[in-house]
XYZ file of C-alpha atoms in Angstrom:
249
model
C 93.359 106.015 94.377
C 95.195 103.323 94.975
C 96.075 101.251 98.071
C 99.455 100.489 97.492
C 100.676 104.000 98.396
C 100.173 105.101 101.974
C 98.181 108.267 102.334
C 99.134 111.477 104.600
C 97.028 111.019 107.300
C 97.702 107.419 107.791
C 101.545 108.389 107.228
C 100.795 111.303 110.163
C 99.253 109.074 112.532
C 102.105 106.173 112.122
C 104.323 108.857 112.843
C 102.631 109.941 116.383
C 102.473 106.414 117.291
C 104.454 105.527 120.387
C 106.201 102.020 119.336
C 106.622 101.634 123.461
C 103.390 102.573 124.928
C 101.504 102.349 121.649
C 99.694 105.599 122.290
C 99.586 108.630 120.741
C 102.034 112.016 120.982
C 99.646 115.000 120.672
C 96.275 113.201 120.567
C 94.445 116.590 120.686
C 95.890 118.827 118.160
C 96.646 115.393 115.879
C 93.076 115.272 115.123
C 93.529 118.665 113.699
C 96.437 117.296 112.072
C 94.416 114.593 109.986
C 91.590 117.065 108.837
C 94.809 119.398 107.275
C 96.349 116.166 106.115
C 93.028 115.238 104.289
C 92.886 118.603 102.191
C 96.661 117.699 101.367
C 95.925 114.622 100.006
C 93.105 115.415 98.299
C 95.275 118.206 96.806
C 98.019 115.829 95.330
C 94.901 113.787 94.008
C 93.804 116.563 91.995
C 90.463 116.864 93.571
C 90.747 120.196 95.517
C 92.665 123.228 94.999
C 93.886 126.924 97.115
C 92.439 129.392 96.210
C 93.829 132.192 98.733
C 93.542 131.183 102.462
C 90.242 128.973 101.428
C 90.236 125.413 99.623
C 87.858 125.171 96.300
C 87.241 121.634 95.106
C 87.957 121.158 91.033
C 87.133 117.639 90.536
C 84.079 115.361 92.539
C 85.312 112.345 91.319
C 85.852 110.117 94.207
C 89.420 108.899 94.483
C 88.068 105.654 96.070
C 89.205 106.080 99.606
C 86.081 106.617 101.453
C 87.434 108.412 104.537
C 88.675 111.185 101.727
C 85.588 110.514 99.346
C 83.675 111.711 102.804
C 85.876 114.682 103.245
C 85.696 115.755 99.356
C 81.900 115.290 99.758
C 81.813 117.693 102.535
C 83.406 120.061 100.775
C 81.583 119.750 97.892
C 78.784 120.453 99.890
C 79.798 123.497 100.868
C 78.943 124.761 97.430
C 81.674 127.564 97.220
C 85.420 127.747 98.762
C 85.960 127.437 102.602
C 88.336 128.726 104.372
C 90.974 126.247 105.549
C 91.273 127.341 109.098
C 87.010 127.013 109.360
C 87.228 123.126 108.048
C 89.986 122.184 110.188
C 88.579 123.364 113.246
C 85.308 121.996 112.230
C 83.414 119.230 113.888
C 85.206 116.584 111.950
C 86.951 115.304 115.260
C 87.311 111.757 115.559
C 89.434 111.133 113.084
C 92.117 109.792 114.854
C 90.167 107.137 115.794
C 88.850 106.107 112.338
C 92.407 106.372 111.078
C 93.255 103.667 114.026
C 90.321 101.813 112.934
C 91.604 101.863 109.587
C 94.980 101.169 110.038
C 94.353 97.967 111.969
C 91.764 96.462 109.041
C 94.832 97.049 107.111
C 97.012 94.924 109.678
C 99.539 98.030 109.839
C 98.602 98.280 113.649
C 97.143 95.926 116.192
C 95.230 96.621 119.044
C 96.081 95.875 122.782
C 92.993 95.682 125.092
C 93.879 96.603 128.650
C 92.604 98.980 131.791
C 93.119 102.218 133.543
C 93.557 101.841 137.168
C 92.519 98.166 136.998
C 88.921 99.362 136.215
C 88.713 101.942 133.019
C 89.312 99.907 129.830
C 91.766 101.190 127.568
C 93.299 100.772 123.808
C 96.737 100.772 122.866
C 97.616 100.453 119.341
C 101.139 98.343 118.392
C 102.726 98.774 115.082
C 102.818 95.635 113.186
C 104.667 97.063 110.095
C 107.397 98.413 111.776
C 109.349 98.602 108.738
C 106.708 101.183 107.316
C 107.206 103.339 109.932
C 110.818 103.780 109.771
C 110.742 104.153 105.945
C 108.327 107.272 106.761
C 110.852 108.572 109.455
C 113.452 107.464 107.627
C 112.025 109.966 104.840
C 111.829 112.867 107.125
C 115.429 112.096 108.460
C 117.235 112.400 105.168
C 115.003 115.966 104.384
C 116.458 117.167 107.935
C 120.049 115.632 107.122
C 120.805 116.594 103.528
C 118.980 120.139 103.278
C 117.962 118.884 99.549
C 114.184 119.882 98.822
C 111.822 116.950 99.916
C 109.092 115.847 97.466
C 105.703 117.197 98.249
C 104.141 114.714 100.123
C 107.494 114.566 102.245
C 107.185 117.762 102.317
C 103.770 118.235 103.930
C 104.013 115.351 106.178
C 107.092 117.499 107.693
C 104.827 120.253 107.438
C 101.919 118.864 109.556
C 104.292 116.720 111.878
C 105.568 120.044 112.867
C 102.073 121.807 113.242
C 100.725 119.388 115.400
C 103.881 119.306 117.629
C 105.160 116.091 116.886
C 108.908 117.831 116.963
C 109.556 116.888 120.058
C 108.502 113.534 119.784
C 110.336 112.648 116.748
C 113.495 114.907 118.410
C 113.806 114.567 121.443
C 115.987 116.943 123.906
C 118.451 118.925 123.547
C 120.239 117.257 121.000
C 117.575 117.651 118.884
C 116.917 120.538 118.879
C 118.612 121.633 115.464
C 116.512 119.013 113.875
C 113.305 120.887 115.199
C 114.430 123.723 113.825
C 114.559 122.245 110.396
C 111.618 120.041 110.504
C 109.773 123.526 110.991
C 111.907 124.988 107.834
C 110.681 122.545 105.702
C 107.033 123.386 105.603
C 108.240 125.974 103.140
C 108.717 123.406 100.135
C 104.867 122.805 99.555
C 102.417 125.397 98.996
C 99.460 123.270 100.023
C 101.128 121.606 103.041
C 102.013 124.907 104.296
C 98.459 126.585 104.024
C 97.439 123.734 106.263
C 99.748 123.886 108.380
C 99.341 127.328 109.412
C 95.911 126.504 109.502
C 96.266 123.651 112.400
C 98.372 126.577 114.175
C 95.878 129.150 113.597
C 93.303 127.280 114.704
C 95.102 125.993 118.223
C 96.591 129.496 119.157
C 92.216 130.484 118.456
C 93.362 133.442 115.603
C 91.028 131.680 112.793
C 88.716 134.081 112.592
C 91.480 136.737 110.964
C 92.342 136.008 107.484
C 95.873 134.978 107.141
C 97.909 138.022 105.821
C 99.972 137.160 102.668
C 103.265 135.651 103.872
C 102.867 135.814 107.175
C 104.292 132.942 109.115
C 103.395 130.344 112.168
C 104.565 130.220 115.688
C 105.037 127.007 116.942
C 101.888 125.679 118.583
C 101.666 125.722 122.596
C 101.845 122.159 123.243
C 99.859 123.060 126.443
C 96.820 124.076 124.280
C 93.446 122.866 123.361
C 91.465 123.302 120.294
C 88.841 125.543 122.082
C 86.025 126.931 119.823
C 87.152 130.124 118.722
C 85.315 133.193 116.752
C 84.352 132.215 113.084
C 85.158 128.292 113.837
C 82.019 125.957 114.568
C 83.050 123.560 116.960
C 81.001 120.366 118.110
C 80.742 119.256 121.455
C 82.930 116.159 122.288
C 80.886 113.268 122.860
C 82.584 110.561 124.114
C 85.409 112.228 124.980
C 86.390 110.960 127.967
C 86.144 107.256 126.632
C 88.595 108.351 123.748
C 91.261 110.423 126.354
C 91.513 107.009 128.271
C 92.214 104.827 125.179
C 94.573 106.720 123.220
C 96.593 109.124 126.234
């Protein structure tokens, strides 16, 4: 895979990127967020496929990103198709912070060492491509605006932005509240993007452990919510997580 094209999860987390406080909108459920945005983009790649409500891989070759070469691994792993829901709520958490990690060996973001309280030391993360980040909103702006059918990977960015909660962030207020509406409408355009999506939902509002009926639809995640373990999803216990809620909230 190539490095000149940006993938979903790094598009995701530019997106949740304050460019004023250089935290992150929705640090909790966006980890969920990048696991969904992983099977997307692994999807477009060719290397996994739906099969139902679970994901079956149909090509090991690795697409030379290792962060998704791990993640296709994994599922290979697995040996037979898992239920999206069960690897998104996984213990694959951290993500957010490789993605960071990532993004600044790629000079996209830089970080800003500073402290809590004048004693807690924190990390804030400043966009350095600025002009990357507006073409990506930029993207989702004209899907919103025109109503014409956004490619797929526009398509499941809007998808996930919405399933994470990023709504608000990207449209703020009342005024936009229309755009909301239609950034939520759009997860409708990709098949793949949409699964996930519901999936990040499912998995905050703890219903993974019912199949997904065919066509039923998501609620809006409570923004207020945490990714608690839930029946049928493995969950592992959050070490470090303090140190992470300081640097990136």
């Amino acid at each position: 895979m190539g490095r000149s094209r940006r993938t979903i999860p790094e598009e995701l987390l530019l997106l949740a990127l304050d460019p004023a406080t250089g935290t992150t909108a929705q640090p909790q459920s966006l980890d969920l967020g990048l696991a969904g945005a992983q099977l997307v983009e692994l999807a477009l790649a060719g290397r996994i496929a739906p099969d139902g409500d679970r994901i079956a891989v149909v090509m090991a070759r690795p697409t030379g990103d290792p962060t998704l070469d791990s993640a296709l691994e994994l599922l290979r792993r697995r040996g037979s198709p898992v239920r999206a829901v069960h690897w998104i709520g996984g213990p694959r958490l951290g993500l957010r912070q490789i993605y960071l990690a990532h993004l600044e060996r790629c000079g996209m973001v830089h970080a800003v060492a500073g402290q809590m309280c004048g004693v807690l030391p924190t990390t804030r993360y400043q966009a350095t491509e600025t002009a990357i980040s507006r073409d990506i909103r930029a993207r989702l702006d004209s899907a919103i605006r025109t109503g014409v059918p956004p490619d797929p990977r526009t398509a499941a960015l809007a998808a996930l932005a919405h399933a994470v909660g990023l709504g608000k962030h990207l449209y703020p207020g009342n005024e936009g509240r229309s755009s909301r509406s239609r950034l939520r409408d759009l997860i409708r355009h990709d098949p793949m993007g949409g699964l996930v999506a519901h999936a990040v939902m499912d998995v905050q509002n703890g219903v993974a452990a019912q199949p997904r009926r065919s066509g039923q639809g998501g609620a809006a995640p409570d923004n207020g919510s945490r990714h608690a373990a839930t029946a049928g999803v493995a969950m592992q216990p959050h070490h470090g997580l303090m140190a992470r809620a300081v640097a990136h909230h």
